[in-house]
Structure formats: C-alpha cells, structure tokens
Amino acid sequence: MTDHHGEFDSVTGKSTTGHEWDGIKELNTPLPRWWVISFYLTIVWAIGYWIVYPAWPLIASNTTGLFGYSSRADVAVELANLEKIRGEKMAALGAASLADIEKDPALLALARAKGKTVFGDNCAPCHGSGGAGAKGFPNLNDDDWLWGGTLDQIMQTIQFGARSGHAKTHEGQMLAFGKDGVLKPDEIVTVANYVRSLSGLPTRKGFDAAKGEKIFADNCVACHGDGGKGNPELGAPNLTDKIWLYGSDEATLVETISQGRAGVMPAWEGRLDPSTIKAMAVYVHSLGGGK
Amino acid sequence: MNKTVNPNELTSDDDNGPLYVAQKKVYPQSISGTFRRIKWGLMAFCLGVYYFLPFVRWNRGLGAPSQAVLIDLPNSRFYFFFIELWPQEIYYFTGLLIVAAVALFLMNSVGGRIWCGYLCPQTVWTDLFYAVERFVEGDRRERMRKDKSGGGLTLRRVSEIAFKHAIWLMIAWWTGGAWVLYFNDAPTLVKELLTFQAPMIAYIWIGILTATTYLLAGFMREQVCTYMCPWPRIQAALTDEWALNVTYRYDRGEKRTSVKKAAELRALGQPVGDCVDCYQCVAVCPTGIDIRNGPQLECIQCGLCIDACDNVMTKIGRPKRLIGYDNDINIQRRQEGKAPIYRIVRARTVAYSAIIAAVGGIMLYVLATRTLLDINVLHDRNPVAVKLSDGSIRNAYTVRLLNKSGYDRVVAIDADGPVNLTTHVVGVDSVTPDRPMIVIPRDSTSELRLLVTAPADSNPEKSIPVRIHVTDIGLGEVATTTDNFVAP
C-alpha cells in the first residue's frame, strides 16, 4: 500500500494513515492483498450466484435463475425416480394374492415395511404407532377381531371401513338400550353382570343370573349370538373372551348398554392405492393376531 | 512491509524465533551404504505390498468376493485373507489400533524414530520422489546449479522439469489408483477405470490421492514431518536414555578440522576429533539438518548420515560410526572409559511387548472362537405385551438372525423361561410344534417377527427373563440371546 501522507512512525518505520486520536496515530497496516482479492472475489461470486440461482423475490413469485434450476424441482425428479424404482416391487405386491405375499419372505418384508410407514401416517392416530389400540380403538396385535381377522376380512375392513358412509362399509350398531327406554336401569345392571359372568369375571352380590340370561336372550342374542360368542358379520364382539374394547368393569358395561356404541373406522379405498391397502392388510395381519 | 527472515538465524532451539520458517529447499545427495540398502529394501517391500496387494486372490467360494484384502462398503463387509468381518465386529480394529500404537511405542523405545526414517508413507514416497528427481535432474550439485542459474530455462531444462513432474504424477496417480482397488474387485475396477466406466467416486478418490501424494511427496516433503506430523512431539515424550538414536559421537573428540590439519595436530599430541567437517552428513540429509548439533525435532532417523560419514571415515582411515545409532548413556560411559552397553530388554520394552502379545492374543482368541451364527433381539415397545382372547399373554420381538458362514443354514427358533413358552414366526410354518424353521441364506441376515406366548394359567410375573435360541438344524450350532417377557 502506498502512503498518502508521507508520515512515518519512528518506532516501527511504518507509514501512518494520518488519523490521530489523543496523540496516538494509526499505523497504516492494510489487509494482505490476497485477503482483499479473495473478499472481492466472494462478492463477484455472490452476484453470479444471484443470477444463476433462483433468488430475486418478485411480487407474486421469484426469478427462476439463469438455468431454471431449483432444488425443489430436483426433489420432485428424485421422488418420481423413487416411485419408478419402487413401482416394480409394488406392482409385484399388487399382483400377488394376500396369502402368497405372506408366504414369500421378500414380499412379506416389503409389505411389512410399506405397511409400517403407511400405518404410521394414517392409522397410528387411533390405533397407536404399534397398533396397540386404546379404549374404543381395537388393539390390532391381539387375536380378537370385531369384523374378522383373516387376511381378506382385514383387507375389507381397511378398504371400506366400518360405519364409514362408504357404500360397502361394515354396518352394525350397539343399540342404546337405556337411552331408548328399551331396558330399565335395574335390568341394565343385571344384564351387565350377566355379561361379566360370561367371561368368568366376578359378579355383584345378589345378582340374579337367570334374570340376566333372560334379558340377554331377549335383547342381545340377535347380534352377539347364543352364549355371547359374537358375530363378525355384524361387528358384534365376542363377550366370552378376555378382551374388551371399552372396558369390562360394571360401570363401563352399563354405559355401553344404555348409551350404545358406534365407533367409526374410515374407508381407505380411494385414499390409498390398492397395493398399499394390500400391504397394510398384510402388515396388520402379521402384527400377530391375524387368523 | 515484511521483515525478511534469515533462516540461518533461526535454529529449532531459538525460542524467540517464529514457529515457522519459510521452506528452505533441501537437495539430498545420493548415498550408498548399509542404511541406504535397508531403506531401498523396505521401500520396495512397502510399495510392493501397497500396490499389488489388491491383486492377490483368495478363494471364498461361489458368489463371494475372491479378493484377499477387500473393504466392501456397499455390502458392509471387510475381507482379510481368511477373515471376514461384519460391521458389528468393527471393534477388532480397536485392537488393531492398540497393537499398532504400542508397536510404535516399542519401536521408539528400541530404535527411536525408526518408523519415521524407514516405514512412514511420507518418508517412503518422498524417498521415491527424490530418487526420480535425482534420476532426471542429476545429483545434489547438479540440481543446485540448475536451480540457481535462473533464466537458464532452456528447452532441455524445461523438458527435464516436465519429465520429472510427469513421472511424479504417474506415481501419484498410481498411488490413488491402488487405493481405490482396496474397495472393489481390483481386476474389474482396473478394466472399468481404463474404459471410463468406473463409478465417479473412484475417480474422485484417485484425484484426491494423486493430489495429496504429488503435493506431500513432491513439494512439502520434510515440512510434513516438521510441521504437520504430531509424532515428533509424541516420540519426544516416549523416548528414554536407552533408546538408540542417530547420534554424533562427540566423544570421538573435538575440534573438527581438515584431514591434514588433524594429522598435524595429532602428531603434536593435541586434541582433535575424527570429524573432518566435510558436511557429507548434511548433504545427504533429507530434512536438511546437521546431526552434529545433537538430537533435533526434524531428524527422522533414517541413518543416511551414518552411511555418508562411514564412507568418509573409511576413506580417511578412521574408525567407522562417528555417527551411529547410539544413546546418551554410552556417550557418557565412553567418556568415562567404560565399555558401551546396549540394553534392549528392559522394563519398558518388556511392558510394550507384553501389551502387544496380550491384545494380539485376545484378538486371536476372540476371532478363533467367534460364532458364525448370531441372533439379535429387539422387544416390541408398543405394545410391550398383548393379552389374547383366551387370556394367554404374548410378546412380540423383532429378531435378526446372522449367518456369517459361506453356506445357507436351516435354523429353528425356540424360547425358554420360567414358564412354558411357545414361539411362532410370522409367515413361517412350524415344522415341529413350537419350533419355527427358517432358512438363512449364506453371508446374510434375516429379520423376522417372533411371537412368544405364555399360556393363560402360567401367570408370569410382571417381567421374566427369556432365552431365545437359534439352532442350526444340520450342525447343531446354537446362538442364544436373552431378553425379557413382560406381562400386561
């Protein structure tokens, strides 16, 4: 750097900038030239970057850059490629029968992987991420099925749902025997205790089993069947097993009998493509409760 | 305004000088002798191993790689002759690193920085590059003259420089080329590289290693040892008074003077040393130091100054090894008129050897007794336990079976614990009751969903330990893992 002021510091021999504060003069110590040049180059680079890449905001959109490159478009292409790569495998899944998929380790692994992700996205809010369910939402890991637990039955339930409004949906309702005035409160308590006795649960003291059986036969057998074994056609639960969707204590049963139950399973046909639904059916079946 | 630095003002023991001195070009002279021969031999050996090892074949059977040493990154396998390592066995490298580090300590306690002088890749490649330079441009004096006569860029000189750099680049390129051969089947990759069909990553790595070899061995040379490498600092802390270091034996007398003058002085019975101040030891030094100034950080202990000095001593009829591998103790002893002693077996070397033997032994033992069938189990967390309609309790596990052997296996899975347990694998029919059978293909893993059920009347506690076994039906080999069985 040249010296503009002709002033030199006597100690260091360096020129000064001519600036002085309280008798202290500033030495002229310029940045190294390579540093300055690199700095200017970064500015030039930044301008080039502005022009080449989408950068300038416009009122409704933004400049597309010299080559029309955008990372968003890149991602779209990558995703399309991915779909293409997976397409063949997913097609193989679509072509195979449900039973064959479970027999083929490669297809089973694919269906389980696909099913698991889609389950996490769509089913986990109600059934839990591992299909453990919750009160009112069936546990998909156990072997108790409202609408049947074979591969085809599971697939049908996923496809069309239950009380979903779809034309082919499962229909069936637990009536509100109390609310509708069909049964009196003491009758409801009696039949609730009878239902508990069906699965070997303890009953209230002084409970009239014969009366309970009669009320059950008159009102419940139509759906739940003789002895309360349930009916998957109607989504009527088996009342003799150890698994309870809403709970097995007397209060819950009284609530169920007087208010009725009508949980909804949405229909996934149209929202998920057929091979995905197939993968899902295999996944749910393979959770361990499938029949 | 930069103050010009006179390198002569700054020696390594000048504490006030800058920490870095601008590179002073070193022109090592060619030399012949014992240590030079050892260096040539080791160089040929090291480079030979590095360049040709990927081409050594090893038959592992159909479908398995037939390369003796292969790092198969896409399939996560490491092959070393008869050893095949899986990613989860990477801890063997920990052992290997410990052995390597302690071996370095051992070398250091026996012979100082012999690693630096003979085996370090930086030394080996720099030595090779110097050989090329000498071959193309001539020896020390010639190179110095050619560099000094600025403006003498004749066509001959330019072609000479170009030729040198071309050979350097070829060596560097081959260095990078050999590197990538360790990561893929060598003959196939060579063919692909030649036809430009190889994956981009191979070219990138060749580029990187070509550049680093060319720069480090061609230009930075001794600067790497002096400024980049941590080993000189570490070894200074590891060395002791028994370690053999390249030493100028100043006990052979002072002062240093010409042969003629020395003879005269000797005749007069005045003190004079064997050193005739010929500077041959400096001329041959690849790091450009004067060993007569005592132990120095820059010294890589290659022993070339020993050869240079021995040649001179032979010529002037004085005993050899005025410079030699020696230690401080012996210099002391000789001055006191005692015989020198060399003690290689001492606490330090014995301890290092013992550590190497112990770690190596453990590694060999683990390697020899490891199973080629393995099982890993992950308990389902959501839900941890499921109650079935008949009241029985079931837990689900994600099981990964590993078949590290070179043949397919038929295995059965079963579980045992304090209560009676039955097993089922999703998608698999049980051949015998409660023992699902699975085929695991050779050299691969299989992930399965295992369901373990306890009957309703067993009333297991909240959590009971279970042992899950995988049994090779044919060989009877069993791998076992433990987990817990949880009741809801």
XYZ file of N, CA, C and O in Angstrom, chain B residues 11-86:
304
model
N 17.437 -21.444 14.511
C 17.529 -22.882 14.644
C 16.368 -23.307 15.519
O 15.694 -22.484 16.116
N 16.172 -24.605 15.598
C 14.996 -25.071 16.317
C 15.089 -24.755 17.806
O 14.090 -24.748 18.493
N 16.302 -24.466 18.290
C 16.397 -24.191 19.715
C 16.370 -22.686 20.006
O 16.668 -22.255 21.099
N 16.026 -21.902 18.978
C 15.865 -20.476 19.199
C 14.427 -20.210 19.625
O 13.512 -20.212 18.826
N 14.215 -20.025 20.898
C 12.861 -19.903 21.421
C 12.174 -18.621 21.001
O 10.952 -18.517 21.068
N 12.957 -17.646 20.575
C 12.334 -16.368 20.263
C 11.927 -16.252 18.797
O 11.293 -15.293 18.402
N 12.357 -17.205 18.012
C 12.075 -17.122 16.586
C 10.630 -17.462 16.286
O 9.897 -17.935 17.148
N 10.214 -17.205 15.049
C 8.859 -17.594 14.670
C 8.727 -19.107 14.678
O 9.726 -19.830 14.597
N 7.492 -19.573 14.805
C 7.287 -21.017 14.875
C 7.418 -21.659 13.507
O 7.542 -22.863 13.391
N 7.363 -20.848 12.491
C 7.500 -21.409 11.157
C 8.557 -20.650 10.389
O 8.588 -19.424 10.401
N 9.439 -21.395 9.763
C 10.464 -20.781 8.924
C 10.137 -21.123 7.488
O 9.784 -22.259 7.189
N 10.230 -20.124 6.599
C 9.926 -20.379 5.190
C 10.782 -21.539 4.691
O 11.957 -21.662 5.057
N 10.177 -22.392 3.863
C 10.855 -23.614 3.440
C 12.171 -23.302 2.729
O 12.233 -22.480 1.831
N 13.185 -23.992 3.186
C 14.492 -23.876 2.558
C 14.667 -25.167 1.759
O 14.592 -26.242 2.331
N 14.860 -25.033 0.457
C 14.875 -26.250 -0.356
C 16.045 -27.156 0.013
O 17.178 -26.706 0.165
N 15.748 -28.429 0.171
C 16.768 -29.405 0.555
C 17.161 -30.206 -0.686
O 16.310 -30.609 -1.464
N 18.457 -30.374 -0.860
C 18.947 -31.146 -2.010
C 19.715 -32.364 -1.517
O 20.944 -32.371 -1.507
N 19.043 -33.403 -1.087
C 19.793 -34.546 -0.542
C 20.636 -35.209 -1.616
O 20.190 -35.396 -2.742
N 21.827 -35.540 -1.229
C 22.745 -36.176 -2.171
C 22.540 -37.681 -2.153
O 22.133 -38.236 -1.130
N 22.805 -38.335 -3.263
C 22.672 -39.794 -3.281
C 23.785 -40.379 -2.417
O 24.847 -39.798 -2.276
N 23.506 -41.511 -1.862
C 24.475 -42.117 -0.947
C 24.305 -43.622 -1.032
O 23.236 -44.119 -1.350
N 25.354 -44.351 -0.755
C 25.201 -45.798 -0.690
C 25.778 -46.274 0.629
O 26.672 -45.637 1.187
N 25.253 -47.349 1.114
C 25.718 -47.848 2.399
C 24.663 -48.750 3.009
O 23.616 -49.000 2.415
N 24.953 -49.189 4.219
C 24.090 -50.162 4.880
C 22.657 -49.659 5.011
O 21.702 -50.329 4.625
N 22.548 -48.450 5.567
C 21.193 -47.976 5.879
C 20.419 -47.604 4.618
O 19.207 -47.744 4.555
N 21.165 -47.136 3.619
C 20.525 -46.849 2.338
C 19.970 -48.154 1.759
O 18.852 -48.182 1.244
N 20.732 -49.229 1.865
C 20.254 -50.513 1.335
C 19.018 -50.987 2.090
O 18.064 -51.473 1.493
N 19.043 -50.810 3.410
C 17.863 -51.193 4.193
C 16.658 -50.369 3.734
O 15.551 -50.869 3.552
N 16.912 -49.076 3.515
C 15.811 -48.201 3.090
C 15.260 -48.603 1.723
O 14.047 -48.606 1.505
N 16.172 -48.922 0.782
C 15.694 -49.378 -0.530
C 14.833 -50.635 -0.370
O 13.767 -50.743 -0.960
N 15.335 -51.543 0.433
C 14.619 -52.819 0.613
C 13.244 -52.605 1.205
O 12.246 -53.126 0.695
N 13.182 -51.779 2.266
C 11.896 -51.541 2.909
C 10.949 -50.779 1.980
O 9.742 -51.009 1.973
N 11.525 -49.861 1.196
C 10.694 -49.112 0.265
C 10.067 -50.061 -0.755
O 8.861 -50.010 -1.014
N 10.899 -50.935 -1.306
C 10.384 -51.893 -2.287
C 9.300 -52.761 -1.654
O 8.242 -53.003 -2.256
N 9.546 -53.181 -0.419
C 8.580 -54.041 0.256
C 7.255 -53.302 0.495
O 6.182 -53.773 0.141
N 7.340 -52.112 1.092
C 6.127 -51.356 1.435
C 5.320 -51.002 0.189
O 4.102 -51.193 0.139
N 6.011 -50.467 -0.817
C 5.301 -50.086 -2.026
C 4.736 -51.312 -2.735
O 3.632 -51.281 -3.262
N 5.530 -52.391 -2.709
C 5.059 -53.629 -3.338
C 3.780 -54.109 -2.691
O 2.802 -54.436 -3.366
N 3.757 -54.128 -1.367
C 2.547 -54.544 -0.644
C 1.388 -53.624 -1.000
O 0.309 -54.051 -1.376
N 1.644 -52.310 -0.951
C 0.564 -51.359 -1.187
C 0.007 -51.472 -2.604
O -1.204 -51.495 -2.804
N 0.894 -51.562 -3.572
C 0.422 -51.529 -4.960
C -0.146 -52.857 -5.444
O -1.033 -52.893 -6.279
N 0.353 -53.964 -4.919
C -0.035 -55.246 -5.512
C -0.962 -56.089 -4.646
O -1.538 -57.056 -5.131
N -1.099 -55.702 -3.380
C -1.959 -56.499 -2.502
C -3.381 -56.677 -3.048
O -3.964 -57.760 -2.943
N -3.996 -55.644 -3.648
C -5.365 -55.824 -4.140
C -5.497 -56.904 -5.207
O -6.586 -57.402 -5.451
N -4.378 -57.255 -5.845
C -4.471 -58.242 -6.920
C -4.314 -59.673 -6.416
O -4.446 -60.618 -7.176
N -4.006 -59.800 -5.127
C -3.891 -61.147 -4.568
C -5.292 -61.741 -4.435
O -6.203 -61.086 -3.923
N -5.467 -62.947 -4.922
C -6.792 -63.583 -4.912
C -6.929 -64.522 -3.723
O -5.939 -65.025 -3.195
N -8.139 -64.763 -3.318
C -8.405 -65.666 -2.202
C -9.756 -66.303 -2.453
O -10.763 -65.604 -2.498
N -9.744 -67.591 -2.623
C -10.988 -68.256 -3.000
C -11.918 -68.431 -1.798
O -11.581 -69.104 -0.836
N -13.075 -67.789 -1.862
C -14.047 -67.908 -0.769
C -15.304 -68.638 -1.231
O -16.324 -68.603 -0.567
N -15.244 -69.224 -2.386
C -16.412 -69.938 -2.887
C -17.249 -69.070 -3.798
O -17.040 -67.869 -3.932
N -18.217 -69.726 -4.403
C -19.030 -69.071 -5.416
C -19.826 -67.915 -4.814
O -20.393 -68.030 -3.740
N -19.849 -66.801 -5.528
C -20.679 -65.683 -5.105
C -20.014 -64.762 -4.110
O -20.462 -63.637 -3.917
N -18.936 -65.221 -3.458
C -18.231 -64.361 -2.500
C -17.050 -63.706 -3.207
O -16.513 -64.271 -4.148
N -16.644 -62.530 -2.748
C -15.528 -61.851 -3.396
C -14.263 -62.695 -3.309
O -14.006 -63.318 -2.277
N -13.479 -62.704 -4.372
C -12.276 -63.539 -4.369
C -11.026 -62.687 -4.214
O -9.954 -63.058 -4.639
N -11.188 -61.509 -3.577
C -10.033 -60.643 -3.346
C -9.544 -60.851 -1.919
O -10.343 -60.848 -0.984
N -8.228 -61.018 -1.772
C -7.687 -61.346 -0.439
C -7.962 -60.245 0.563
O -8.382 -60.499 1.677
N -7.732 -58.986 0.164
C -7.982 -57.865 1.069
C -8.986 -56.945 0.386
O -8.708 -56.386 -0.671
N -10.147 -56.838 0.976
C -11.201 -56.053 0.329
C -12.054 -55.374 1.387
O -12.498 -55.990 2.354
N -12.261 -54.074 1.196
C -13.198 -53.342 2.054
C -14.441 -53.144 1.207
O -14.476 -52.286 0.327
N -15.433 -53.966 1.460
C -16.637 -53.951 0.641
C -17.670 -53.047 1.315
O -18.476 -53.496 2.122
N -17.618 -51.762 0.990
C -18.501 -50.816 1.669
C -19.980 -51.022 1.325
O -20.815 -50.996 2.220
N -20.330 -51.231 0.042
C -21.769 -51.379 -0.248
C -22.409 -52.534 0.525
O -23.551 -52.445 0.950
N -21.668 -53.618 0.725
C -22.227 -54.758 1.451
C -21.761 -54.817 2.898
O -21.997 -55.813 3.585
N -21.052 -53.777 3.338
C -20.587 -53.714 4.723
C -19.826 -54.955 5.158
O -20.167 -55.612 6.138
N -18.834 -55.315 4.377
C -18.002 -56.458 4.762
C -16.541 -56.064 4.613
O -16.177 -55.291 3.738
N -15.723 -56.645 5.498
C -14.291 -56.443 5.364
C -13.632 -57.813 5.248
O -13.838 -58.677 6.097
N -12.886 -57.994 4.195
C -12.228 -59.288 3.971
C -10.724 -59.130 4.122
O -10.129 -58.229 3.541
N -10.132 -60.006 4.922
C -8.680 -60.022 5.040
C -8.259 -61.485 5.045
O -8.352 -62.163 6.051
N -7.823 -61.949 3.885
C -7.474 -63.349 3.690
C -8.581 -64.258 4.248
O -9.697 -64.191 3.770
N -8.287 -65.017 5.318
C -9.294 -65.963 5.795
C -10.303 -65.318 6.742
O -11.238 -65.958 7.198
N -10.110 -64.033 7.048
C -11.008 -63.373 7.989
C -12.064 -62.586 7.224
O -11.763 -61.893 6.262
N -13.311 -62.707 7.657
C -14.362 -61.870 7.105
C -15.028 -61.151 8.277
O -15.540 -61.797 9.182
N -14.999 -59.832 8.255
C -15.564 -59.080 9.369
C -16.853 -58.389 8.952
O -16.959 -57.867 7.848
N -17.795 -58.387 9.897
C -19.063 -57.693 9.688
C -19.002 -56.350 10.406
O -18.165 -56.163 11.293
